[in-house]
XYZ file of C-alpha atoms in Angstrom:
623
model
C -25.423 29.554 -20.474
C -26.625 25.595 -20.353
C -23.903 23.774 -21.204
C -23.437 20.044 -22.639
C -16.257 -14.411 0.919
C -18.440 -13.980 4.526
C -18.971 -18.029 6.375
C -21.774 -17.193 8.940
C -22.502 -19.137 11.878
C -26.191 -19.708 12.834
C -24.577 -18.215 16.506
C -24.424 -15.115 15.752
C -27.102 -14.711 13.325
C -31.658 -13.979 14.188
C -31.422 -15.654 9.952
C -34.585 -16.953 9.672
C -35.924 -14.192 12.042
C -38.903 -12.509 9.841
C -38.460 -8.762 10.974
C -41.517 -7.916 8.850
C -43.940 -9.656 11.751
C -45.147 -11.958 8.693
C -44.754 -15.084 10.828
C -42.760 -15.819 13.822
C -38.850 -17.411 14.442
C -39.551 -19.813 14.789
C -40.953 -21.203 10.975
C -38.209 -20.101 9.737
C -35.540 -22.784 9.842
C -35.623 -22.812 6.321
C -34.017 -18.440 6.003
C -30.537 -19.894 8.351
C -27.699 -20.265 6.249
C -26.385 -23.190 6.698
C -23.455 -23.362 9.547
C -20.052 -22.400 7.340
C -21.872 -21.677 4.559
C -19.968 -18.792 2.432
C -22.306 -15.832 1.691
C -19.253 -13.210 -0.444
C -16.886 -14.533 -2.671
C -15.052 -12.572 -4.385
C -15.533 -12.402 -8.112
C -13.796 -12.964 -11.014
C -15.833 -14.241 -13.720
C -18.145 -10.727 -13.715
C -15.685 -8.025 -14.211
C -11.901 -8.203 -14.946
C -10.561 -5.536 -12.934
C -6.630 -4.390 -12.872
C -4.898 -6.588 -11.514
C -2.198 -4.070 -10.063
C -1.503 -2.489 -7.170
C -2.066 1.022 -6.736
C -3.076 4.364 -4.647
C -7.093 5.425 -4.814
C -9.667 7.810 -3.832
C -12.876 7.079 -2.556
C -15.479 5.091 -3.199
C -17.079 3.213 -6.044
C -18.885 5.855 -8.181
C -22.556 3.653 -8.709
C -24.841 4.672 -11.104
C -26.959 3.006 -14.362
C -25.324 5.691 -16.782
C -26.022 4.225 -20.426
C -29.859 4.454 -18.390
C -30.273 0.622 -19.340
C -30.985 -0.371 -15.893
C -28.400 -1.811 -14.943
C -25.347 -0.301 -12.712
C -22.622 1.363 -14.672
C -18.803 1.326 -12.178
C -16.310 4.714 -12.460
C -13.847 3.341 -10.350
C -10.892 5.594 -9.732
C -7.026 5.161 -8.646
C -5.849 8.347 -7.360
C -3.801 10.215 -9.531
C -3.475 7.830 -12.390
C -7.169 7.154 -14.014
C -11.291 7.178 -13.970
C -12.297 3.590 -15.342
C -15.542 2.956 -16.866
C -16.800 -0.274 -16.594
C -20.415 -0.758 -18.759
C -22.900 -3.085 -16.764
C -24.833 -5.870 -19.657
C -27.599 -7.072 -17.890
C -24.862 -8.308 -14.587
C -21.792 -8.458 -16.742
C -18.653 -5.616 -17.028
C -17.567 -4.587 -19.807
C -13.125 -4.452 -19.754
C -13.020 -1.099 -17.956
C -11.325 1.580 -20.539
C -9.679 5.239 -19.062
C -12.727 7.904 -18.700
C -9.908 10.726 -18.036
C -6.650 10.164 -16.490
C -4.865 12.473 -13.991
C -5.497 14.193 -10.816
C -9.381 13.639 -10.495
C -11.270 12.724 -7.150
C -14.786 12.852 -5.881
C -17.840 12.763 -9.046
C -21.565 14.131 -8.990
C -24.080 12.005 -11.206
C -27.504 13.273 -12.359
C -29.548 15.069 -14.096
C -29.088 18.628 -12.872
C -30.280 19.734 -17.009
C -32.872 17.160 -17.237
C -32.258 16.509 -21.001
C -33.104 12.352 -20.220
C -29.066 12.475 -20.533
C -26.971 11.243 -17.642
C -24.102 13.572 -16.261
C -20.777 13.297 -14.252
C -19.202 16.278 -12.899
C -15.067 15.113 -11.832
C -14.073 17.315 -8.688
C -10.054 18.286 -10.229
C -7.694 17.485 -7.848
C -4.719 21.007 -7.567
C -0.909 19.614 -7.834
C -0.636 20.217 -3.791
C -1.219 23.443 -4.948
C 0.070 24.482 -7.793
C -1.653 23.832 -10.074
C -5.887 24.559 -8.959
C -8.312 23.813 -11.281
C -12.003 23.782 -12.031
C -14.273 21.036 -12.687
C -14.754 18.908 -15.653
C -17.839 17.700 -17.666
C -18.933 14.715 -18.703
C -22.627 14.043 -20.648
C -23.788 10.686 -21.603
C -25.929 9.617 -24.432
C -26.475 5.869 -23.547
C -22.751 4.544 -24.156
C -21.237 7.670 -25.978
C -19.799 9.611 -23.976
C -19.444 13.544 -24.748
C -16.891 16.257 -22.714
C -19.339 19.063 -21.762
C -17.631 22.927 -22.396
C -17.577 25.459 -19.088
C -20.183 26.569 -16.907
C -20.817 30.925 -17.916
C -20.133 31.823 -14.911
C -17.120 29.414 -14.612
C -17.267 27.786 -11.687
C -14.275 28.451 -9.366
C -10.361 27.370 -9.863
C -9.507 25.023 -6.657
C -7.599 22.590 -5.213
C -10.834 20.162 -6.476
C -11.734 16.670 -3.249
C -15.856 16.654 -3.451
C -19.120 17.397 -5.897
C -22.278 16.108 -5.364
C -25.889 16.771 -6.579
C -28.431 17.696 -4.741
C -31.985 19.229 -4.498
C -30.771 22.339 -2.054
C -34.687 24.078 -2.243
C -36.364 21.546 -2.352
C -37.628 22.754 -6.215
C -36.951 19.204 -7.835
C -33.590 20.534 -9.352
C -30.377 19.639 -8.483
C -27.910 21.972 -6.954
C -24.074 21.576 -6.488
C -21.633 21.231 -3.725
C -18.647 20.927 -4.828
C -15.538 21.489 -1.924
C -11.680 22.163 -2.603
C -8.981 21.792 -0.185
C -7.761 25.356 1.354
C -5.761 27.524 -1.057
C -2.622 28.247 0.097
C -2.381 31.749 2.192
C -6.506 32.364 1.898
C -6.946 33.358 5.176
C -10.570 32.386 6.342
C -11.322 33.083 2.705
C -13.165 29.710 1.821
C -13.151 26.692 -1.011
C -16.083 26.027 -0.010
C -19.228 26.221 -1.780
C -23.161 25.151 -2.857
C -24.491 26.496 -7.078
C -28.218 26.727 -7.431
C -29.877 25.433 -10.920
C -31.944 27.210 -12.625
C -34.455 24.158 -13.392
C -32.818 24.181 -16.653
C -29.150 23.092 -15.817
C -28.095 26.881 -15.168
C -25.926 26.658 -12.617
C -24.757 29.576 -10.266
C -23.111 30.508 -6.520
C -26.271 30.973 -3.738
C -24.097 30.204 -0.884
C -20.402 29.665 1.103
C -20.172 26.612 3.407
C -17.786 27.929 6.328
C -13.908 26.635 5.595
C -12.763 23.631 6.406
C -8.957 22.539 6.371
C -6.412 20.007 5.291
C -8.650 17.239 5.435
C -12.297 18.083 6.192
C -14.246 18.878 2.938
C -15.994 14.873 3.680
C -19.190 15.228 3.808
C -23.012 12.808 4.233
C -25.926 14.505 2.693
C -28.802 13.124 5.235
C -31.797 14.690 6.468
C -31.151 14.269 10.222
C -34.677 15.481 12.149
C -36.962 13.802 9.497
C -38.693 17.829 7.823
C -37.426 16.476 4.613
C -34.984 19.395 3.859
C -31.113 17.887 3.244
C -28.507 18.670 5.809
C -24.879 17.418 5.408
C -22.672 16.448 8.477
C -19.371 17.690 7.485
C -16.173 15.909 8.371
C -12.861 14.954 7.947
C -10.141 17.368 9.750
C -11.145 18.720 13.036
C -14.916 17.405 14.750
C -17.876 16.067 12.775
C -19.953 19.321 12.024
C -23.716 18.746 12.137
C -25.068 21.513 9.397
C -28.851 21.564 9.540
C -30.640 22.720 5.916
C -33.214 25.405 5.815
C -34.527 24.710 2.515
C -32.855 28.062 1.524
C -29.127 27.617 0.503
C -28.211 28.830 3.721
C -27.594 25.570 6.558
C -27.840 26.866 10.619
C -24.173 24.812 12.763
C -26.623 23.102 15.235
C -22.694 20.553 16.003
C -23.570 20.940 19.748
C -27.783 20.344 19.955
C -28.258 17.097 18.216
C -24.794 15.117 18.790
C -23.907 13.671 22.603
C -20.687 14.870 22.773
C -17.310 16.924 20.326
C -16.034 13.458 17.890
C -13.672 13.175 16.554
C -10.951 11.587 13.660
C -13.159 10.080 12.171
C -12.873 8.737 8.555
C -17.378 7.549 7.634
C -20.417 7.966 8.231
C -22.959 6.275 6.546
C -27.374 7.335 7.801
C -28.925 3.500 8.546
C -32.581 3.197 9.707
C -31.021 0.365 11.965
C -34.304 0.027 14.116
C -37.025 0.740 11.204
C -38.630 3.968 13.092
C -38.681 5.683 9.748
C -35.861 7.964 11.054
C -31.863 7.608 9.898
C -29.742 6.719 12.395
C -25.725 7.669 11.581
C -22.409 4.451 12.092
C -19.473 6.586 12.180
C -16.092 4.900 11.142
C -13.097 6.830 13.044
C -8.992 5.890 13.110
C -6.239 7.957 14.116
C -4.263 8.217 10.394
C -0.956 6.243 10.192
C 1.783 9.383 10.444
C 5.571 9.363 9.438
C 7.160 6.487 11.177
C 5.137 4.489 11.981
C 6.357 1.055 11.343
C 4.057 -2.302 11.420
C 5.987 -6.583 12.457
C 4.411 -9.688 11.897
C 6.358 -12.493 14.020
C 4.541 -15.289 12.551
C 5.413 -14.038 8.671
C 8.510 -12.063 9.552
C 6.278 -9.163 7.331
C 8.220 -6.223 8.280
C 5.795 -2.634 7.339
C 6.854 1.425 7.093
C 4.900 4.410 6.255
C 6.158 7.458 5.559
C 6.006 11.031 4.405
C 7.179 14.720 4.375
C 10.715 14.513 5.172
C 13.504 11.982 6.081
C 13.861 8.446 7.386
C 15.289 5.852 8.563
C 15.010 2.166 10.387
C 16.585 0.329 12.586
C 18.756 -2.292 10.690
C 16.800 -5.534 9.241
C 17.761 -8.940 9.907
C 17.183 -10.668 7.173
C 20.212 -12.487 4.980
C 21.523 -12.814 1.556
C 18.032 -10.917 -0.666
C 16.246 -7.943 0.599
C 12.237 -8.889 -1.355
C 10.581 -5.430 -1.121
C 7.130 -5.458 -2.017
C 4.539 -3.419 -3.344
C 6.734 -0.310 -2.681
C 5.172 3.086 -3.131
C 6.357 6.675 -4.049
C 4.561 8.361 -6.186
C 6.216 11.231 -8.017
C 9.089 12.673 -8.509
C 10.483 9.836 -5.199
C 10.245 7.365 -6.695
C 13.646 5.967 -7.360
C 15.451 3.193 -5.477
C 18.972 4.025 -4.913
C 22.010 0.440 -4.323
C 24.420 0.050 -2.238
C 27.834 2.328 -1.393
C 27.646 3.436 -5.065
C 23.639 4.757 -4.822
C 23.170 3.196 -8.199
C 19.772 3.492 -8.752
C 17.266 -0.097 -9.427
C 15.841 -0.177 -12.842
C 12.547 -0.439 -13.044
C 10.438 -1.810 -15.742
C 7.191 -0.190 -16.715
C 5.559 2.094 -15.564
C 5.788 3.157 -11.805
C 2.319 4.785 -10.403
C 1.747 1.114 -9.533
C 2.791 -0.827 -6.239
C 6.829 -1.797 -6.861
C 8.800 -4.963 -6.002
C 12.397 -4.992 -5.094
C 15.114 -7.815 -5.401
C 18.312 -7.612 -5.154
C 21.222 -10.506 -3.418
C 23.521 -9.327 -0.999
C 26.298 -9.200 -3.526
C 24.617 -6.046 -5.640
C 23.534 -4.559 -2.376
C 27.185 -4.184 -0.975
C 27.964 -0.612 1.601
C 26.058 2.415 2.981
C 26.648 5.430 0.995
C 28.490 8.369 3.175
C 25.749 10.257 1.939
C 21.938 10.308 0.658
C 21.100 13.372 -1.306
C 18.052 12.728 -3.643
C 14.780 12.046 -2.928
C 13.637 8.601 -3.403
C 14.782 5.428 -1.200
C 18.186 4.143 -0.684
C 18.867 0.239 0.639
C 22.243 -1.664 1.226
C 23.315 -4.843 2.773
C 26.042 -4.024 5.227
C 26.950 -7.493 6.618
C 26.058 -9.507 8.906
C 22.795 -10.715 7.112
C 21.679 -7.163 7.503
C 20.288 -4.857 5.685
C 19.382 -0.578 5.925
C 16.601 2.049 4.551
C 16.677 5.161 4.798
C 15.722 7.908 2.218
C 13.850 11.389 2.226
C 10.198 11.106 0.334
C 7.114 13.789 0.183
C 3.765 11.861 -0.012
C 2.596 9.253 2.225
C 5.428 6.309 1.124
C 5.028 2.727 2.131
C 6.052 -0.872 1.636
C 6.317 -3.944 2.737
C 10.266 -6.848 3.696
C 9.554 -9.835 4.182
C 11.729 -12.348 5.624
C 13.060 -9.996 8.334
C 14.616 -12.364 11.286
C 12.570 -8.932 14.625
C 11.747 -5.605 14.152
C 10.493 -3.387 17.133
C 7.387 -1.282 15.846
C 6.754 2.208 17.026
C 4.031 2.639 19.628
C 1.290 4.423 18.651
C -1.826 5.534 19.916
C -5.370 3.714 21.292
C -7.152 3.729 18.541
C -10.590 5.145 18.619
C -13.732 3.292 18.583
C -16.661 2.729 16.336
C -19.825 4.757 16.940
C -23.772 3.661 16.334
C -25.666 7.258 16.879
C -29.444 6.565 17.579
C -31.799 9.405 15.932
C -34.619 10.464 18.610
C -36.667 13.482 17.517
C -33.958 15.093 15.789
C -31.624 14.507 18.822
C -28.604 11.717 18.204
C -28.195 9.530 21.252
C -24.633 6.426 21.464
C -26.314 3.011 21.825
C -22.729 1.128 20.439
C -22.309 -0.407 23.171
C -25.866 -1.620 24.600
C -25.603 -2.172 19.784
C -22.849 -4.679 20.458
C -20.972 -2.305 18.345
C -17.384 -2.909 19.242
C -14.529 -2.230 17.001
C -11.329 -1.155 19.306
C -9.471 -0.094 16.400
C -8.660 1.518 13.356
C -11.220 1.642 10.541
C -11.811 4.023 7.795
C -15.400 3.131 5.754
C -18.886 2.115 6.909
C -21.410 1.531 4.376
C -24.656 -0.321 5.026
C -27.123 -3.348 3.252
C -28.880 -5.732 3.553
C -27.349 -8.639 3.252
C -29.011 -11.622 4.741
C -32.683 -10.085 3.505
C -33.606 -10.002 7.226
C -35.445 -6.892 7.302
C -32.713 -4.717 8.826
C -29.647 -3.697 7.606
C -27.007 -4.938 8.492
C -22.761 -2.561 7.957
C -20.099 -3.340 6.024
C -16.985 -2.417 8.084
C -13.903 -1.290 6.459
C -10.475 -1.875 8.645
C -7.708 0.466 7.896
C -4.843 -2.414 8.971
C -1.600 -3.287 9.460
C 0.597 -3.699 6.177
C 1.439 -6.433 7.164
C -0.371 -9.050 6.774
C -4.266 -9.516 5.067
C -6.593 -8.115 6.651
C -10.440 -9.228 6.970
C -12.530 -6.830 6.781
C -15.776 -6.528 9.340
C -19.259 -7.788 9.122
C -21.726 -6.409 11.354
C -25.045 -8.169 11.289
C -29.222 -6.380 12.621
C -30.447 -9.478 14.455
C -33.691 -7.303 14.079
C -32.991 -6.552 18.574
C -31.471 -2.256 18.289
C -28.148 -5.339 18.392
C -25.380 -6.429 15.976
C -23.501 -9.390 15.938
C -19.859 -9.806 14.044
C -19.447 -12.245 12.350
C -16.393 -14.607 12.287
C -14.466 -16.226 10.336
C -15.296 -13.420 8.137
C -14.598 -14.487 4.006
C -14.924 -10.454 3.462
C -10.831 -10.841 2.963
C -8.020 -8.633 1.009
C -4.689 -10.767 0.569
C -2.313 -8.255 -1.325
C 0.466 -6.502 2.246
C 0.879 -3.765 1.653
C -2.364 -1.459 0.833
C -4.081 0.964 3.210
C -8.121 0.707 4.272
C -10.651 2.521 1.842
C -14.004 2.696 1.821
C -16.564 0.734 0.680
C -20.083 1.023 -1.741
C -23.063 -1.601 -1.829
C -25.094 -2.463 -5.541
C -27.000 -5.522 -6.472
C -25.013 -5.150 -9.769
C -26.939 -8.516 -11.305
C -30.188 -7.275 -10.335
C -30.874 -10.237 -8.011
C -32.610 -9.411 -5.207
C -28.481 -10.088 -3.161
C -26.459 -7.101 -1.925
C -23.159 -6.763 -3.013
C -19.729 -5.167 -2.580
C -17.395 -2.844 -4.025
C -14.454 -1.830 -1.593
C -10.637 -1.070 -1.919
C -8.156 -0.744 -0.803
C -5.730 1.982 -1.115
C -2.629 0.676 -2.664
C -4.100 -1.726 -3.755
C -7.108 -3.063 -5.839
C -10.930 -3.056 -5.557
C -12.566 -6.102 -5.301
C -16.055 -6.811 -5.307
C -17.757 -9.507 -3.612
C -20.854 -10.914 -4.535
C -23.346 -12.201 -2.324
C -24.293 -15.564 -2.258
C -27.006 -16.044 0.895
C -29.990 -17.750 -1.647
C -31.547 -17.464 1.196
C -35.680 -18.238 1.635
C -35.693 -14.810 2.858
C -37.954 -12.747 -0.429
C -36.912 -9.277 -1.369
C -37.889 -6.513 -3.248
C -36.354 -4.115 -5.814
C -37.162 -0.232 -6.871
C -36.277 1.535 -9.688
C -37.006 5.193 -9.034
C -37.513 7.427 -12.235
C -38.063 10.839 -11.760
C -41.203 12.469 -11.158
C -44.481 12.537 -13.338
C -45.424 16.102 -12.775
C -42.029 18.703 -12.663
C -39.453 15.778 -13.864
C -37.406 15.784 -10.212
C -34.373 14.219 -9.731
C -34.459 10.692 -7.556
C -31.468 11.872 -5.720
C -33.040 11.942 -2.100
C -35.842 10.408 -2.438
C -37.301 9.065 0.032
C -38.683 5.475 -0.900
C -41.032 3.537 1.900
C -42.599 0.243 2.408
C -45.657 -1.372 3.765
C -46.167 -5.095 4.213
C -47.161 -7.576 6.706
C -47.793 -4.946 9.889
C -44.558 -3.258 8.928
C -42.957 -0.505 7.504
C -39.340 0.182 5.975
C -37.868 4.069 4.487
C -35.007 4.143 2.529
C -33.419 6.606 0.861
C -33.151 6.767 -2.143
C -29.157 6.215 -3.154
C -27.627 6.699 -0.297
C -23.950 6.755 -0.442
C -21.492 7.140 1.793
C -18.666 7.855 0.269
C -17.113 10.649 1.731
C -16.526 12.788 -1.297
C -18.496 10.888 -4.307
C -22.318 10.733 -4.849
C -23.242 7.895 -6.349
C -26.686 7.394 -8.180
C -28.527 4.407 -7.553
C -31.857 4.379 -8.579
C -32.483 0.443 -7.590
C -33.794 0.694 -3.895
C -33.266 -2.563 -2.229
C -35.411 -4.009 0.423
C -34.630 -7.236 2.427
C -38.519 -8.597 3.315
C -37.584 -11.598 5.865
C -40.605 -14.273 5.934
C -42.887 -11.670 4.566
C -44.432 -11.860 0.669
C -47.303 -9.785 0.435
C -46.414 -5.569 -0.172
C -49.707 -3.866 0.788
C -47.978 -0.722 -1.191
C -44.766 0.457 -2.070
C -45.020 4.743 -2.747
C -41.664 7.251 -3.096
C -41.626 10.743 -1.959
C -39.537 13.544 -4.591
C -37.392 16.151 -2.691
C -40.407 18.701 -4.512
C -42.465 16.525 -2.585
C -44.601 14.656 -5.362
C -45.396 11.598 -4.288
C -45.768 8.390 -6.788
C -47.039 4.788 -5.218
C -48.742 1.275 -6.357
C -50.916 -1.112 -4.277
C -50.330 -4.773 -3.887
C -47.063 -5.706 -5.807
C -45.871 -9.058 -5.602
C -42.389 -9.813 -4.178
C -38.989 -10.935 -5.539
C -38.728 -8.581 -8.721
C -37.452 -5.142 -9.463
C -40.738 -2.994 -9.274
C -41.150 0.335 -11.839
C -41.593 3.655 -11.075
């Protein structure tokens, strides 16, 4: 049934090098950024994002939903809302709620080929008490139409992942759905692929292996260059690689293609960092925060905590007369704060999904209760400038206390290092050290883009952070010689305290040829960073439509640009989001000093090819 700001230093860059080989690097001084020039600035004029700290879910969804040529945004605040931002030629409307509640991964694409963009929202299951099926919306320009049920209905899940892709190379968008495993499900999987018959009829095709806990994170790529999509699954236990066979079956080839077992994975992105035409992998990794983790910054005298799933109590805090608790977040129903020996409820104003600030003077918080029978947070002034904090919550709970004189934090395990895996004929080799990838800290996501238009893809890596200091994110710049340099004094800084790193996507929101970044911090805010490079390097923006003969979707198509003796290969709308699959049909190519494009072509998932020769640079090219 069919249903309806970074500071760059020249010593770190090879910005002047023409990586497409049109001229020698020595002739390209004009393409360099001046020392101290800021590449990224946070954008507040082109978009008005909410100035509240909230829990987040996954990266932004980027797609031209109204098909006016500019990428729109869907931003998910976990357990609260998905907000839609229409793009008006580089300036976004005020965000509006598309749907409220517990929403997770989002798939996007015109799966039924009726000319309207469709999204499928994977809905959460209320920690197992409210399993639901995914929800459809259709976009007829800016008219939003709520969809009906598929027939047969999709299963009720604790939904996590929703992605459209062409699993059998017939040009129709099939569906990948994954869910958090149901209680007492035994060996039964909650991960499925559905076949599209070409008219929008979606039926079950195959089961994917069962995943545990948060193991429903997926990268769709083609690691062996056989033109069939493969799956990289991660999030709990070891990373797995499933080779697509083109018939809705997948073979686990992990042991054959990876150099070793890879654990603690938080994000995976494909990148052709050496421009050899195959897709390498960058893998971000982290130790997850654990109940009882504490953080302290002696310079600012700031204390932070993370807890969940039970009772907790911290060493008494030497503060003084006033307790200032910043960005305190504990999801419903354990949000109450009890004060002093009488354990009276602190009065909050307004909604409480966002981070709350609690300010209590000692005379209003005297003493400590003999018992703490209720779920929530207890605070009390116990004399001699000391405050006590304890409580009991279920969902992850965080907060920051300022003005703390000193604190001894808990010992934490050494952070795993991120990995850069080079693709050598379908097998991956760890070249992290050789390439200059040295994180040695916890990271939570990665996104890829040519931020300086020199013809080689760079890396933006999101740090987990420590709750108690502003977070300066990581930008690895591709030197064009198979190595990266990390930009120092990065202006890609998020200042909010009490946040935990999440993820990022790249886009060119105003189609100026400069790759921008949309990122979020968990328990923080969304941030749009605008690229201000404006150097003399050239670029091309390839806007890809459906194929001419069979109307195949561009999702997963491979775009190739040839010019100045070199070839660049990019996937249409690559996306490192763990649960969501964007569809940005504008492919960005940085060209360095090359200003002659011999040919651009697109190979669709069904094998159709469209191409154009002798096209200009520094503009949008429609195919």
